[in-house]
C-alpha positions as MATLAB code, in Angstrom:
seq = 'MDKYNEAIAKFDTAIEDGQVRYNVEKILGEHYAENCTGEVYRFILSCLDLTSLETTDNDATITAFISKVNEFENTYPEINPVAAVCVYPNFVTTVRGMLDVSSVKIASVAGGFPSAQTYSELKTVEAGLALHDGADEIDMVMNVGNFLGGNYQEMCDEISEMKETCHDAKLKVILETGLLPSTSEVMKASVLALYSGADFIKTSTGKTGTGATPEAVYAMALAVREYSRLNGVRVGIKVAGGVRTASEAVKYYTIIKEVLGQEWLTPDLFRIGASSLADSLLSEITGKETRFFG';
ca = [
      30.966   63.040   93.306;
      28.588   59.921   92.979;
      29.133   57.935   89.591;
      26.610   60.069   88.008;
      28.288   63.013   88.163;
      31.622   61.106   87.513;
      30.477   60.118   84.353;
      29.405   63.348   83.284;
      32.957   65.013   84.409;
      34.573   63.031   81.809;
      32.910   65.149   79.056;
      33.486   68.791   78.353;
      29.430   69.396   78.748;
      30.443   73.490   79.608;
      29.396   74.254   75.988;
      27.661   77.673   75.387;
      24.532   78.097   73.581;
      26.124   80.928   71.435;
      28.876   78.884   70.427;
      27.077   76.117   69.296;
      24.703   78.045   67.257;
      27.832   79.666   65.523;
      29.444   75.788   65.000;
      26.103   74.793   63.510;
      25.702   77.858   61.399;
      29.201   77.187   60.191;
      28.927   73.518   59.628;
      25.501   74.282   57.617;
      26.998   77.399   55.471;
      30.023   75.204   54.248;
      28.511   71.730   53.909;
      24.820   71.720   53.365;
      24.560   72.723   49.909;
      26.984   69.659   48.676;
      24.421   67.169   50.514;
      21.501   68.202   48.466;
      21.937   65.186   45.975;
      19.621   62.271   44.940;
      22.105   60.207   46.695;
      21.557   61.566   50.105;
      18.074   61.863   49.711;
      17.885   57.876   49.069;
      20.051   57.221   52.083;
      18.079   59.416   54.343;
      14.947   57.679   53.225;
      16.635   54.272   54.328;
      17.201   55.656   57.586;
      13.713   56.715   58.099;
      11.656   55.245   61.231;
       8.361   55.792   59.667;
       6.011   56.417   62.537;
       2.418   56.355   63.416;
       1.949   57.567   66.823;
      -1.406   59.269   66.874;
      -4.523   58.900   69.403;
      -6.877   58.166   66.707;
      -4.697   55.007   65.691;
      -6.649   51.881   65.660;
      -6.332   48.513   63.843;
      -7.382   49.695   60.505;
      -5.149   52.813   60.218;
      -2.179   50.802   61.233;
      -3.198   48.041   58.607;
      -3.366   51.023   55.856;
      -0.017   52.069   57.249;
       1.779   49.098   56.901;
       0.203   48.089   53.686;
       1.957   51.206   52.114;
       4.940   49.712   53.600;
       4.714   46.574   51.677;
       3.774   48.128   48.361;
       6.666   50.406   48.502;
       9.235   47.462   47.342;
       7.145   46.804   44.562;
       6.336   50.423   43.439;
       9.964   51.849   43.992;
      11.945   48.720   43.361;
      15.079   50.799   42.885;
      14.831   52.655   46.312;
      15.613   50.892   49.539;
      12.931   50.667   51.983;
      12.727   52.826   55.180;
      14.705   51.377   58.422;
      11.700   50.699   60.786;
       8.155   51.423   61.407;
       7.466   52.812   64.774;
       3.937   52.323   66.530;
       2.269   52.093   69.935;
       3.072   48.951   71.530;
      -0.293   47.459   71.386;
      -0.245   47.553   67.586;
       2.882   45.694   67.228;
       1.045   42.382   66.689;
      -0.824   43.740   63.852;
       2.369   44.983   62.500;
       4.111   41.937   62.966;
       1.248   39.942   61.370;
       1.183   42.062   58.199;
       4.765   43.650   57.678;
       6.276   41.728   54.407;
       9.730   43.582   53.996;
      12.180   41.906   55.846;
      14.761   44.368   56.220;
      12.171   46.856   57.900;
      12.438   46.653   61.855;
       9.538   47.301   64.234;
      10.014   49.673   66.612;
       7.631   50.336   69.651;
       7.411   53.086   71.961;
       6.985   52.144   75.501;
       7.289   52.999   79.159;
       4.548   55.388   79.493;
       5.281   57.284   76.204;
       5.478   60.483   75.817;
       5.660   61.445   79.229;
       7.296   58.667   81.052;
       5.137   59.409   84.350;
       4.129   56.004   85.426;
       5.454   53.385   87.436;
       9.075   52.034   86.704;
       7.691   48.400   87.093;
       5.108   49.179   84.385;
       8.001   50.705   81.879;
       9.541   47.380   81.690;
       6.304   45.257   81.684;
       4.908   47.367   78.624;
       8.657   46.850   76.933;
       8.792   43.116   77.750;
       5.385   42.948   76.062;
       6.157   44.634   73.133;
       9.135   42.548   72.561;
       7.149   39.453   73.084;
       4.859   40.474   70.553;
       7.597   41.014   67.790;
       9.244   44.183   68.297;
      12.783   44.661   67.281;
      13.501   47.897   69.002;
      12.215   49.965   71.829;
      11.879   53.768   72.087;
      11.842   55.141   75.407;
      11.630   58.448   77.095;
      13.723   59.256   79.867;
      12.281   60.766   82.950;
      12.767   64.665   82.367;
      11.392   65.575   85.641;
      13.757   63.470   87.553;
      16.555   64.793   85.091;
      15.856   68.504   85.727;
      15.652   67.826   89.336;
      18.916   66.228   89.814;
      17.767   62.534   90.583;
      19.949   60.908   88.274;
      19.939   57.548   90.453;
      16.194   56.820   89.582;
      16.542   58.268   86.093;
      19.472   56.079   85.118;
      17.988   53.328   86.897;
      14.949   52.749   84.906;
      17.151   53.189   81.477;
      19.261   50.153   82.603;
      16.181   48.250   83.673;
      15.042   49.021   80.352;
      17.993   47.631   78.292;
      18.269   44.677   80.420;
      14.811   44.092   79.341;
      15.478   44.706   75.617;
      18.597   42.156   75.964;
      19.819   42.440   72.178;
      16.992   44.394   70.964;
      18.011   48.229   70.191;
      16.881   50.703   73.061;
      16.513   54.346   71.927;
      16.199   56.780   74.760;
      14.397   59.919   74.065;
      15.703   62.901   75.871;
      12.932   65.357   75.090;
      15.584   68.147   74.217;
      12.896   70.656   73.711;
      12.235   70.739   77.323;
      16.102   70.860   78.298;
      17.362   74.599   79.153;
      20.529   74.433   77.386;
      22.736   72.675   75.187;
      24.896   72.091   77.880;
      22.049   70.186   79.545;
      21.265   68.361   76.354;
      24.766   67.004   76.511;
      24.637   66.022   80.118;
      21.525   63.893   79.334;
      23.216   62.555   76.437;
      25.939   61.303   78.619;
      23.785   59.691   81.481;
      21.471   58.106   78.788;
      24.608   56.476   76.983;
      26.357   55.549   80.302;
      22.787   53.785   81.106;
      22.913   51.268   78.106;
      21.178   53.532   75.545;
      21.990   51.989   71.972;
      20.832   55.249   70.601;
      20.004   58.845   71.893;
      16.900   60.254   70.170;
      15.815   64.032   70.269;
      12.193   64.298   70.940;
       8.679   62.432   71.217;
       7.222   64.834   68.777;
       4.458   65.559   71.406;
       5.805   68.783   72.957;
       6.067   72.231   71.530;
       9.812   72.195   70.510;
      11.006   69.118   68.602;
      14.395   68.695   67.180;
      16.820   71.317   66.563;
      20.204   71.383   64.635;
      21.749   72.602   68.128;
      20.518   69.720   69.946;
      21.701   67.144   67.693;
      24.911   68.893   67.437;
      25.288   68.535   71.377;
      24.323   64.996   70.849;
      26.803   64.350   68.518;
      29.535   65.673   70.588;
      28.620   63.442   73.542;
      28.231   60.292   71.134;
      31.644   61.101   69.679;
      33.481   61.315   73.001;
      31.866   58.441   74.561;
      33.020   56.181   71.494;
      36.476   57.548   71.957;
      36.373   56.759   75.601;
      34.550   53.439   75.355;
      35.558   52.281   71.787;
      31.642   51.300   70.984;
      29.617   53.516   68.437;
      25.993   54.332   69.559;
      23.348   55.858   67.498;
      21.650   58.948   67.147;
      17.807   59.394   66.022;
      16.382   62.760   65.246;
      12.628   63.225   65.616;
      10.064   65.508   66.147;
       8.997   68.148   63.521;
      11.394   66.957   60.664;
       8.963   67.104   57.529;
      10.666   68.378   54.596;
      14.024   66.714   53.011;
      15.746   70.538   53.242;
      15.468   70.074   57.291;
      16.573   66.291   57.340;
      19.724   67.206   55.240;
      20.621   69.500   57.849;
      20.674   66.903   60.226;
      22.643   64.656   57.862;
      24.932   67.204   57.483;
      25.713   67.652   61.052;
      26.317   64.058   61.698;
      28.697   63.725   59.082;
      30.861   66.751   60.243;
      30.809   66.141   63.658;
      31.050   62.180   63.778;
      32.060   61.220   60.284;
      31.162   58.818   57.589;
      31.128   55.790   59.754;
      28.029   56.695   61.434;
      25.958   57.260   58.142;
      24.381   53.875   58.228;
      20.933   53.008   59.451;
      22.217   51.059   62.295;
      23.679   54.362   63.720;
      21.517   57.204   62.244;
      17.671   57.325   62.074;
      15.119   59.995   61.508;
      11.772   59.717   63.203;
       8.850   61.326   60.785;
       5.640   60.516   59.353;
       5.271   63.178   56.483;
       9.259   63.134   55.620;
       9.264   60.144   53.280;
       7.090   61.692   50.555;
       9.192   65.106   50.758;
      12.201   62.708   50.118;
      10.278   60.516   47.386;
       9.463   64.029   45.735;
      13.103   65.248   45.321;
      14.169   61.516   44.634;
      11.591   61.080   41.672;
      11.685   64.963   40.428;
       8.219   65.262   41.024;
       5.375   66.184   43.820;
       4.720   62.542   45.071;
       2.048   61.534   48.169;
       2.754   57.791   48.199;
       2.634   57.494   52.235;
       0.408   60.120   53.072;
];
């Protein structure tokens, strides 16, 4: 058995989709309603990676995007700002030059986003350039083709090389869970990403047909919990891909809280990547329809 399968073997990855669905429904049935509160909405807002990853992005649109982040502090001084903004690497310089809110991190996708289908050398160069320009965090996509084909070594080597490039900057590894055939495979991918140096594991790019699902996040949380138990370190989970409403976000908050515990409810360990979610949360917090960001 190679080291990759040895790593997987330390975890109980033989989880069945039906049992996962039952467990998720039970958690949400018992705990979802208690988390639909103003306090939770405010917390989730502070965990957002506010995202602009469009083909139509340009300096003008990114400037307007960051202007809203800067204005938020004055418009809503009683509400904590988002955790980070996430952009394409060629816009990191623009963001770094404009962003006035010191607590908001700059995240950049890198590594051939969203397909990860490019040369490994280019992936690390792209990440290095983004970091040089001022990125605090890198979001990369694992090579799903290599994972599905059983080529764990090449997939894991790319993640390890990206983490080496990142040094102390956070590396979020996107599993693209909607392309994985089962929650068991989601858990295996989670384990391999964690053992390769991921600081966060992330559901999706938002660029495929299926984004985040509660079942995938549940499986990822199981992997994170066991990894923490075995290694004594905490790693984060980022939910991304199709999370648009406050009610959807609370479902993921509830799963993380019940599977991983209160200690994971911090922006250092829990993120949601979204563009339209912020206004839905603001509407719940303020009690009126709000369109501040969008």
